[in-house]
Coordinates of C-alpha atoms in Angstrom, one line a residue:
X94 CA 61.0 168.8 3.8
X95 CA 58.9 165.7 4.1
X96 CA 56.4 165.3 1.2
X97 CA 53.1 166.8 2.5
X98 CA 51.0 163.9 1.2
X99 CA 53.0 161.5 3.4
X100 CA 52.7 163.8 6.3
X101 CA 49.0 164.1 5.9
X102 CA 48.4 160.3 6.0
X103 CA 50.8 159.9 9.0
X104 CA 48.8 162.5 11.0
X105 CA 45.5 161.0 9.9
X106 CA 46.4 157.6 11.2
X107 CA 48.0 158.9 14.4
X108 CA 44.6 160.5 15.0
X109 CA 42.6 157.4 14.2
X110 CA 44.8 155.2 16.3
X111 CA 44.3 157.4 19.4
X112 CA 40.5 157.3 18.9
X113 CA 38.1 155.0 20.8
X114 CA 39.6 152.6 23.3
X115 CA 37.9 149.7 21.6
X116 CA 39.6 150.3 18.4
X117 CA 42.5 148.0 19.1
X118 CA 40.0 145.1 19.6
X119 CA 38.5 145.9 16.2
X120 CA 41.9 146.1 14.6
X121 CA 42.8 142.6 15.8
X122 CA 39.6 140.6 15.9
X123 CA 37.4 142.4 13.3
X124 CA 40.0 144.0 11.1
X125 CA 37.8 144.0 8.0
X126 CA 35.5 146.6 9.7
X127 CA 38.4 149.1 10.1
X128 CA 39.8 148.3 6.6
X129 CA 36.4 148.8 4.9
X130 CA 35.4 151.9 6.8
X131 CA 38.7 153.7 6.9
X132 CA 41.6 152.2 4.9
X133 CA 39.8 151.6 1.6
X134 CA 38.5 155.3 1.3
X135 CA 41.9 156.6 2.5
X136 CA 43.8 154.3 0.1
X137 CA 41.6 155.7 -2.8
X138 CA 42.5 159.3 -1.8
X139 CA 46.1 158.3 -1.6
X140 CA 46.0 156.9 -5.1
X141 CA 44.2 159.8 -6.6
X142 CA 46.7 162.3 -5.1
X143 CA 49.7 160.5 -6.5
X144 CA 48.1 159.9 -9.9
X145 CA 47.2 163.5 -10.3
X146 CA 50.6 164.7 -9.1
X147 CA 52.5 162.4 -11.4
X148 CA 50.3 163.4 -14.4
X149 CA 50.8 167.2 -13.7
X150 CA 54.5 166.9 -13.2
X151 CA 55.1 164.9 -16.4
X152 CA 52.8 167.1 -18.5
X153 CA 54.5 170.3 -17.3
X154 CA 58.0 168.7 -17.8
X155 CA 59.1 170.1 -14.5
X156 CA 60.6 166.9 -13.2
X157 CA 64.0 167.1 -15.1
X158 CA 64.6 170.7 -14.0
X159 CA 63.7 169.9 -10.3
X160 CA 65.6 166.6 -10.3
X161 CA 69.1 168.2 -10.4
X162 CA 68.1 170.6 -7.6
X163 CA 66.8 167.7 -5.5
X164 CA 70.0 165.7 -6.0
X165 CA 72.1 168.7 -4.9
X166 CA 69.9 169.0 -1.8
X167 CA 70.6 165.3 -1.0
X168 CA 74.4 165.9 -1.5
X169 CA 74.1 168.9 0.9
X170 CA 72.4 166.8 3.6
X171 CA 75.1 164.1 3.3
X172 CA 77.9 166.7 3.5
X173 CA 76.3 168.3 6.6
X174 CA 76.2 164.9 8.2
X175 CA 79.9 164.5 7.6
X176 CA 80.6 168.0 8.9
X177 CA 78.7 167.2 12.1
X178 CA 81.0 164.2 12.8
X179 CA 79.3 161.3 11.1
X180 CA 78.0 160.2 14.5
X181 CA 75.3 157.8 13.3
X182 CA 74.6 155.8 10.1
X183 CA 72.5 157.4 7.4
X184 CA 69.3 156.1 5.9
X185 CA 66.5 157.5 3.7
X186 CA 64.0 159.7 5.5
X187 CA 61.0 157.9 3.9
X188 CA 58.8 156.6 6.7
X189 CA 59.2 152.8 7.2
X190 CA 55.4 152.2 6.9
X191 CA 55.4 153.4 3.3
X192 CA 57.6 150.5 2.0
X193 CA 55.9 147.4 0.7
X194 CA 58.2 145.2 2.8
X195 CA 56.5 143.8 5.9
X196 CA 59.5 144.9 8.0
X197 CA 59.3 148.2 9.8
X198 CA 62.9 149.0 10.6
X199 CA 63.6 150.6 14.0
X200 CA 66.8 152.0 12.6
X201 CA 64.8 154.9 11.1
X202 CA 64.6 156.3 14.7
X203 CA 68.3 156.1 15.4
X204 CA 69.9 156.8 12.0
X205 CA 70.4 160.2 10.3
X206 CA 67.4 160.5 8.0
X207 CA 68.3 161.9 4.5
X208 CA 65.1 163.3 2.9
X209 CA 64.8 162.0 -0.7
X210 CA 61.8 163.3 -2.4
X211 CA 62.4 161.7 -5.9
X212 CA 59.2 160.2 -7.3
X213 CA 59.0 161.3 -11.0
X214 CA 59.5 159.8 -14.4
X215 CA 62.2 162.0 -15.9
X216 CA 62.4 161.0 -19.6
X217 CA 61.2 158.4 -22.1
X218 CA 63.7 158.0 -25.0
X219 CA 62.0 155.7 -27.5
X220 CA 65.0 155.9 -29.9
X221 CA 67.4 154.5 -27.3
X222 CA 64.6 152.4 -25.8
X223 CA 65.3 153.8 -22.3
X224 CA 63.2 155.3 -19.5
X225 CA 65.0 157.4 -16.9
X226 CA 63.2 157.5 -13.6
X227 CA 63.7 158.6 -10.0
X228 CA 63.8 155.9 -7.3
X229 CA 60.3 156.4 -5.8
X230 CA 58.5 156.0 -9.1
X231 CA 56.0 153.1 -8.7
X232 CA 55.1 150.3 -11.1
X233 CA 51.6 151.8 -11.3
X234 CA 53.1 155.1 -12.6
X235 CA 55.3 153.3 -15.1
X236 CA 52.5 151.2 -16.6
X237 CA 50.1 154.1 -16.8
X238 CA 52.5 156.2 -18.7
X239 CA 54.4 153.6 -20.9
X240 CA 51.4 151.6 -22.0
X241 CA 49.6 154.8 -23.0
X242 CA 52.4 155.5 -25.5
X243 CA 52.9 152.0 -26.7
X244 CA 55.9 150.9 -24.6
X245 CA 56.5 148.7 -21.6
X246 CA 59.3 147.4 -19.3
X247 CA 60.6 143.9 -20.2
X248 CA 60.1 143.0 -16.5
X249 CA 57.3 144.7 -14.7
X250 CA 56.7 143.4 -11.2
X251 CA 53.2 142.9 -10.1
X252 CA 52.0 145.2 -7.3
X253 CA 51.2 148.9 -8.2
X254 CA 53.1 150.3 -5.1
X255 CA 56.4 148.6 -5.7
X256 CA 59.1 151.3 -6.4
X257 CA 62.0 151.4 -8.8
X258 CA 64.4 152.0 -5.9
X259 CA 63.0 149.0 -3.9
X260 CA 63.2 146.7 -6.9
X261 CA 66.8 147.7 -7.6
X262 CA 68.1 147.8 -4.0
X263 CA 66.1 144.7 -3.2
X264 CA 64.9 142.8 -6.2
X265 CA 61.9 142.3 -8.5
X266 CA 60.5 139.6 -10.7
X267 CA 57.7 139.0 -13.1
X268 CA 56.4 136.2 -15.4
X269 CA 58.6 137.5 -18.2
X270 CA 61.8 136.9 -16.2
X271 CA 62.5 133.6 -17.8
X272 CA 63.5 135.8 -20.9
X273 CA 64.9 138.9 -19.3
X274 CA 66.0 138.0 -15.8
X275 CA 65.3 140.0 -12.6
X276 CA 64.5 143.7 -12.5
X277 CA 68.1 144.6 -12.0
X278 CA 69.0 142.9 -15.3
X279 CA 66.9 145.3 -17.4
X280 CA 68.6 148.3 -15.8
X281 CA 71.4 150.0 -17.8
X282 CA 72.6 152.7 -15.5
X283 CA 72.3 153.8 -11.8
X284 CA 73.0 157.3 -10.4
X285 CA 73.9 157.5 -6.8
X286 CA 75.0 159.9 -4.1
X287 CA 77.8 158.3 -2.1
X288 CA 78.9 158.4 1.5
X289 CA 81.1 161.5 1.0
X290 CA 78.3 163.4 -0.8
X291 CA 79.8 162.9 -4.3
X292 CA 77.6 162.0 -7.3
X293 CA 78.4 159.0 -9.5
X294 CA 76.9 157.3 -12.5
X295 CA 77.6 153.6 -13.1
X296 CA 76.9 151.3 -16.0
X297 CA 78.2 147.9 -17.1
X298 CA 81.2 149.7 -18.7
X299 CA 81.6 152.7 -16.3
X300 CA 82.2 152.1 -12.6
X301 CA 81.1 148.6 -13.3
X302 CA 82.0 147.2 -9.9
X303 CA 79.5 149.5 -8.3
X304 CA 76.9 148.8 -11.0
X305 CA 76.9 145.1 -10.2
X306 CA 77.1 145.6 -6.4
X307 CA 74.1 147.9 -6.0
X308 CA 71.3 145.3 -6.6
X309 CA 70.3 143.6 -3.3
X310 CA 72.4 146.0 -1.3
X311 CA 69.3 147.6 0.4
X312 CA 70.7 151.1 0.3
X313 CA 74.0 150.3 2.1
X314 CA 76.4 151.5 -0.7
X315 CA 74.8 154.9 -1.4
X316 CA 71.6 156.7 -2.1
X317 CA 70.0 155.9 -5.5
X318 CA 68.8 159.1 -7.2
X319 CA 68.0 157.9 -10.7
X320 CA 68.0 154.8 -12.9
X321 CA 67.9 154.1 -16.6
X322 CA 65.8 151.0 -17.6
X323 CA 65.2 149.3 -20.9
X324 CA 61.8 149.5 -22.5
X325 CA 60.3 147.4 -25.3
X326 CA 57.3 148.0 -27.6
X327 CA 54.0 147.0 -26.0
X328 CA 51.0 145.3 -27.6
X329 CA 47.4 145.7 -26.5
X330 CA 46.7 142.2 -25.1
X331 CA 48.2 139.1 -23.6
X332 CA 47.0 135.9 -25.1
X333 CA 46.9 133.7 -22.1
X334 CA 46.6 129.9 -22.0
X335 CA 45.5 128.1 -18.8
X336 CA 46.4 124.5 -18.3
X337 CA 45.5 122.5 -15.2
X338 CA 48.1 119.9 -14.4
X339 CA 47.9 117.1 -11.8
X340 CA 50.8 115.1 -10.2
X341 CA 53.9 116.8 -8.9
X342 CA 56.3 115.2 -11.4
X343 CA 54.0 116.3 -14.3
X344 CA 53.7 119.8 -12.8
X345 CA 57.5 120.2 -12.5
X346 CA 58.2 118.8 -16.0
X347 CA 55.5 121.0 -17.7
X348 CA 56.6 124.1 -15.9
X349 CA 60.3 123.5 -16.7
X350 CA 59.5 122.9 -20.4
X351 CA 57.3 126.1 -20.7
X352 CA 60.0 128.2 -18.9
X353 CA 62.6 127.1 -21.4
X354 CA 60.5 128.1 -24.4
X355 CA 61.6 131.6 -25.5
X356 CA 58.4 132.1 -27.6
X357 CA 56.5 132.4 -24.4
X358 CA 56.5 136.0 -23.3
X359 CA 55.0 135.1 -19.9
X360 CA 55.1 131.9 -17.8
X361 CA 53.5 131.6 -14.4
X362 CA 52.2 128.8 -12.2
X363 CA 49.7 128.7 -9.3
X364 CA 50.1 125.6 -7.1
X365 CA 46.9 124.9 -5.1
X366 CA 48.2 121.7 -3.5
X367 CA 51.3 119.6 -3.8
X368 CA 49.9 117.8 -6.8
X369 CA 47.4 120.4 -8.3
X370 CA 48.4 123.4 -10.3
X371 CA 47.4 125.7 -13.2
X372 CA 50.3 126.7 -15.5
X373 CA 49.8 129.8 -17.6
X374 CA 51.7 130.8 -20.7
X375 CA 51.1 134.1 -22.6
X376 CA 52.2 136.1 -25.6
X377 CA 51.6 139.8 -26.3
X378 CA 49.3 140.5 -29.3
X379 CA 47.4 143.3 -30.9
X380 CA 44.5 141.1 -32.0
X381 CA 41.9 139.5 -29.8
X382 CA 38.9 137.3 -30.2
X383 CA 36.0 139.4 -28.8
X384 CA 34.3 136.4 -27.2
X385 CA 37.5 135.5 -25.3
X386 CA 38.4 139.0 -24.1
X387 CA 38.6 139.2 -20.3
X388 CA 39.3 142.6 -18.6
X389 CA 40.3 140.9 -15.4
X390 CA 41.4 144.2 -13.8
X391 CA 37.9 145.7 -13.7
X392 CA 36.8 146.2 -10.1
X393 CA 33.8 143.9 -10.4
X394 CA 35.7 140.9 -11.8
X395 CA 36.6 137.9 -9.6
X396 CA 40.1 137.9 -8.0
X397 CA 42.6 136.4 -10.4
X398 CA 43.7 133.5 -8.3
X399 CA 40.1 132.4 -7.8
X400 CA 39.4 132.8 -11.5
X401 CA 42.4 130.6 -12.3
X402 CA 41.3 128.0 -9.7
X403 CA 38.0 127.5 -11.7
X404 CA 40.1 126.0 -14.5
X405 CA 41.4 123.4 -12.0
X406 CA 38.0 122.7 -10.5
X407 CA 36.4 122.2 -13.9
X408 CA 39.5 120.4 -15.2
X409 CA 39.5 122.3 -18.5
X410 CA 42.1 124.3 -20.4
X411 CA 41.3 127.9 -21.4
X412 CA 42.4 130.7 -23.6
X413 CA 41.8 134.4 -22.8
X414 CA 42.8 137.7 -24.1
X415 CA 43.7 140.1 -21.3
X416 CA 44.4 143.8 -21.7
X417 CA 48.2 144.3 -21.1
X418 CA 47.9 146.6 -18.1
X419 CA 45.3 144.3 -16.5
X420 CA 47.6 141.4 -17.0
X421 CA 50.5 143.2 -15.4
X422 CA 48.5 144.0 -12.3
X423 CA 46.3 140.8 -12.2
X424 CA 47.2 140.0 -8.6
X425 CA 47.1 143.6 -7.3
X426 CA 43.4 143.8 -6.3
X427 CA 43.7 140.8 -4.0
X428 CA 47.3 141.4 -3.1
X429 CA 48.0 137.9 -4.5
X430 CA 45.7 136.1 -2.1
X431 CA 46.5 138.0 1.1
X432 CA 43.3 140.1 1.0
X433 CA 41.1 137.0 1.7
X434 CA 42.6 136.9 5.2
X435 CA 41.8 140.6 5.8
X436 CA 38.4 140.9 4.0
X437 CA 37.1 137.2 4.0
X438 CA 34.1 138.2 1.8
X439 CA 36.1 140.4 -0.6
X440 CA 35.6 138.1 -3.6
X441 CA 31.8 137.9 -3.1
X442 CA 30.1 139.4 -6.2
X443 CA 28.0 141.8 -4.1
X444 CA 31.0 143.2 -2.3
X445 CA 33.0 143.4 -5.6
X446 CA 30.2 145.4 -7.4
X447 CA 29.5 147.7 -4.5
X448 CA 33.0 148.3 -3.1
X449 CA 35.5 146.6 -5.4
X450 CA 36.4 150.0 -7.0
X451 CA 38.1 150.9 -3.7
X452 CA 40.1 147.7 -3.4
X453 CA 42.9 147.0 -2.5
X454 CA 43.8 148.9 0.7
X455 CA 47.4 150.3 0.5
X456 CA 49.9 147.8 2.0
X457 CA 51.7 150.8 3.6
X458 CA 48.5 151.8 5.4
X459 CA 47.8 148.2 6.5
X460 CA 51.3 148.3 8.1
X461 CA 50.8 151.7 9.7
X462 CA 47.6 150.5 11.5
X463 CA 48.9 147.0 12.3
X464 CA 49.8 147.6 16.0
X465 CA 52.3 145.6 18.1
X466 CA 49.8 142.9 19.1
X467 CA 48.7 142.2 15.5
X468 CA 52.2 142.3 14.2
X469 CA 53.3 139.6 16.7
X470 CA 50.3 137.5 15.7
X471 CA 51.2 137.8 12.0
X472 CA 54.8 137.0 12.7
X473 CA 53.9 133.7 14.5
X474 CA 50.9 132.6 12.4
X475 CA 51.5 134.1 8.9
X476 CA 54.2 133.5 6.3
X477 CA 55.3 135.9 3.5
X478 CA 58.4 134.6 1.8
X479 CA 59.9 134.3 -1.7
X480 CA 62.7 131.8 -2.1
X481 CA 64.7 131.6 -5.3
X482 CA 66.0 128.2 -6.2
X483 CA 67.5 126.5 -9.3
X484 CA 64.7 125.1 -11.5
X485 CA 66.4 121.6 -11.4
X486 CA 65.5 121.6 -7.6
X487 CA 61.8 122.5 -8.0
X488 CA 60.4 119.1 -7.0
X489 CA 62.6 118.9 -4.0
X490 CA 61.8 122.5 -3.0
X491 CA 58.1 122.0 -3.2
X492 CA 58.3 119.0 -0.9
X493 CA 60.3 121.1 1.5
X494 CA 57.8 123.9 1.4
X495 CA 55.0 121.4 2.1
X496 CA 56.8 119.8 5.0
X497 CA 58.1 123.0 6.6
X498 CA 55.2 125.5 6.2
X499 CA 52.4 123.9 4.2
X500 CA 51.0 127.2 2.7
X501 CA 48.8 127.3 -0.5
X502 CA 48.4 128.7 -3.0
X503 CA 52.1 128.9 -4.0
X504 CA 53.2 131.3 -6.7
X505 CA 55.7 129.9 -9.2
X506 CA 57.7 132.3 -11.4
X507 CA 60.7 131.3 -13.5
X508 CA 63.7 133.5 -14.2
X509 CA 67.0 133.3 -15.9
X510 CA 69.9 134.3 -13.6
X511 CA 73.0 135.5 -15.6
X512 CA 76.5 134.8 -14.4
X513 CA 77.5 138.3 -13.4
X514 CA 79.4 139.8 -10.4
X515 CA 77.4 140.8 -7.3
X516 CA 75.5 139.4 -4.3
X517 CA 73.4 137.0 -6.4
X518 CA 74.6 134.8 -9.2
X519 CA 74.6 131.1 -10.2
X520 CA 77.1 128.6 -8.8
X521 CA 78.8 128.1 -12.2
X522 CA 80.1 130.4 -14.9
X523 CA 77.0 130.2 -17.0
X524 CA 73.4 131.6 -16.8
X525 CA 71.0 129.2 -15.1
X526 CA 67.2 128.9 -15.0
X527 CA 65.9 129.6 -11.5
X528 CA 62.4 129.7 -10.0
X529 CA 60.8 132.1 -7.5
X530 CA 58.6 130.1 -5.0
X531 CA 56.3 132.5 -3.3
X532 CA 54.4 131.4 -0.2
X533 CA 51.9 133.9 1.3
X534 CA 49.4 132.9 4.0
X535 CA 48.7 131.0 7.1
X536 CA 50.9 127.9 7.6
X537 CA 48.9 124.7 8.0
X538 CA 51.8 122.5 9.2
X539 CA 51.3 121.1 12.7
X540 CA 53.0 122.9 15.6
X541 CA 54.3 125.7 13.3
X542 CA 56.9 127.9 15.0
X543 CA 58.1 130.7 12.9
X544 CA 61.7 130.8 13.8
X545 CA 62.5 127.1 13.7
X546 CA 60.4 126.4 10.6
X547 CA 61.8 129.3 8.6
X548 CA 65.4 128.4 9.6
X549 CA 64.8 124.9 8.3
X550 CA 63.5 126.4 5.0
X551 CA 66.5 128.8 4.8
X552 CA 68.9 125.9 5.4
X553 CA 67.4 124.0 2.4
X554 CA 67.6 127.1 0.2
X555 CA 71.3 127.6 1.0
X556 CA 72.0 123.9 0.4
X557 CA 70.8 124.2 -3.3
X558 CA 72.6 127.6 -3.9
X559 CA 69.3 129.5 -3.7
X560 CA 68.5 132.9 -2.3
X561 CA 65.9 134.5 0.0
X562 CA 64.2 137.8 -1.1
X563 CA 65.3 140.4 1.5
X564 CA 61.9 142.1 1.9
X565 CA 60.8 139.3 4.2
X566 CA 61.8 138.0 7.6
X567 CA 65.3 136.6 7.6
X568 CA 66.2 134.3 10.5
X569 CA 69.8 133.5 9.4
X570 CA 72.8 134.4 11.4
X571 CA 75.6 136.5 9.8
X572 CA 77.7 133.5 8.8
X573 CA 74.7 131.7 7.2
X574 CA 73.7 134.9 5.4
X575 CA 77.1 135.3 3.8
X576 CA 77.1 131.7 2.9
X577 CA 73.9 132.4 0.9
X578 CA 75.1 135.6 -0.7
X579 CA 78.4 136.4 -2.4
X580 CA 79.7 139.4 -0.4
X581 CA 83.2 139.6 -2.0
X582 CA 82.5 142.6 -4.3
X583 CA 80.1 144.2 -1.9
X584 CA 82.6 144.3 1.0
X585 CA 85.4 145.5 -1.3
X586 CA 83.2 148.4 -2.3
X587 CA 82.0 149.2 1.2
X588 CA 85.7 149.7 2.2
X589 CA 86.7 151.6 -1.0
X590 CA 83.7 154.0 -0.8
X591 CA 83.9 154.6 3.0
X592 CA 80.5 153.0 3.7
X593 CA 81.5 151.3 7.0
X594 CA 80.8 154.5 9.0
X595 CA 78.0 155.8 6.7
X596 CA 75.6 152.8 6.2
X597 CA 74.9 149.6 8.1
X598 CA 75.9 146.3 6.5
X599 CA 73.0 144.8 4.6
X600 CA 72.7 141.9 7.1
X601 CA 72.3 144.3 10.0
X602 CA 69.6 146.2 8.1
X603 CA 67.4 143.3 7.1
X604 CA 67.9 140.7 9.9
X605 CA 65.3 140.1 12.6
X606 CA 67.1 142.4 15.0
X607 CA 66.3 145.3 12.6
X608 CA 62.6 144.7 13.1
X609 CA 60.4 147.2 14.9

């Protein structure tokens, strides 16, 4: 029952990885050779397959009819698991390498795999301003469809391969989050299959405890089978202003000010050192000055973070009009700035013009071909973390990042955090402005040791009532984890819904012990 496309790529890579004995040496020391010769072409085939499939399914309107049948199949699998004695925990049968998270959970090998083949957009209701989707729908699918009919999501997280299920069960953010909150805050309903095989729909007014407990729960309360998400009218372009700022105090003051201005549709910062940043603010518009139009998503264009850095190097402000879909996926081609460590010459104009149309390689395929040696090297010499802290602690947080890991560039993305029940909420009873500090790259702090340095960073985040995104490596113990997250509603529902024997606790699923 596994999707045949996934099966094909799994078999293809098992074949590749058992090829020449010298392949492991190339994978570790000259990885760009393997990426350019194998992963880029296969990533392109992967993209074409899923794009064509999504287009055919939506045009033939077969998805809603098949959806109910697929949900019944999931219920049947869960009930069979119960009838067989509920001997192990359950998890989705989706291969671990297909997720965007860097973690490859070994629990997939020991848990009962429930096959969930739900990857279609079910309905777009422009009157109610709602899109109903299955959990494996990607952000690339969503933007391709919605922007073509003049609509968009209020919060549309960056990378093409991020799925709706991952963004709900984990979390998602974008440069519009200072207005709309995290991805979970634009969702209006979830549909789940629970531990007993029953189906439930939850909204803020119907089964509300479950509605607020689902986000960040990482699939440990039930299987998500559909979600309803708000949509808003889209415009053709983003009018984007670039402003270089120097001096940490000035950076923090400017960024906080722009994040509080509701007239800004988008706010983002790229920090290139502790006292150098470019702050970007944007609004959607249907009009553009032709001379300032920049289709930054075209394959031959410079990587976005390098393009932004030019404004800092030349110490000048800028104004550009970027097509909306290009803006949404501005960091996709370079996987933020991670691709420069995999293909060091990837931003070279010659490479971009000749091979840029195949970039980026799929993150899932990079994971699949990583190998144990390279995985350990990455773990000890590479950081991929997003820490969410109150905006009022930004200056202190950036000093802590500098001292503990010293990774640049750093991504700065503001968001409003409503005071709602669930695992993540502000300390007080009112909404509070937070910021996502994203660090991706090789630490330059002396004597970096992953566990001790990250535990130091996690300790700081807990001390300011912040949160760690759960896709990344988590070094906290159980007590520290539940100090960071509010587990009161979550644990109450796990007991009420009989989850203790059906799903692992979220900590056990994402902690270091769950790593492959």
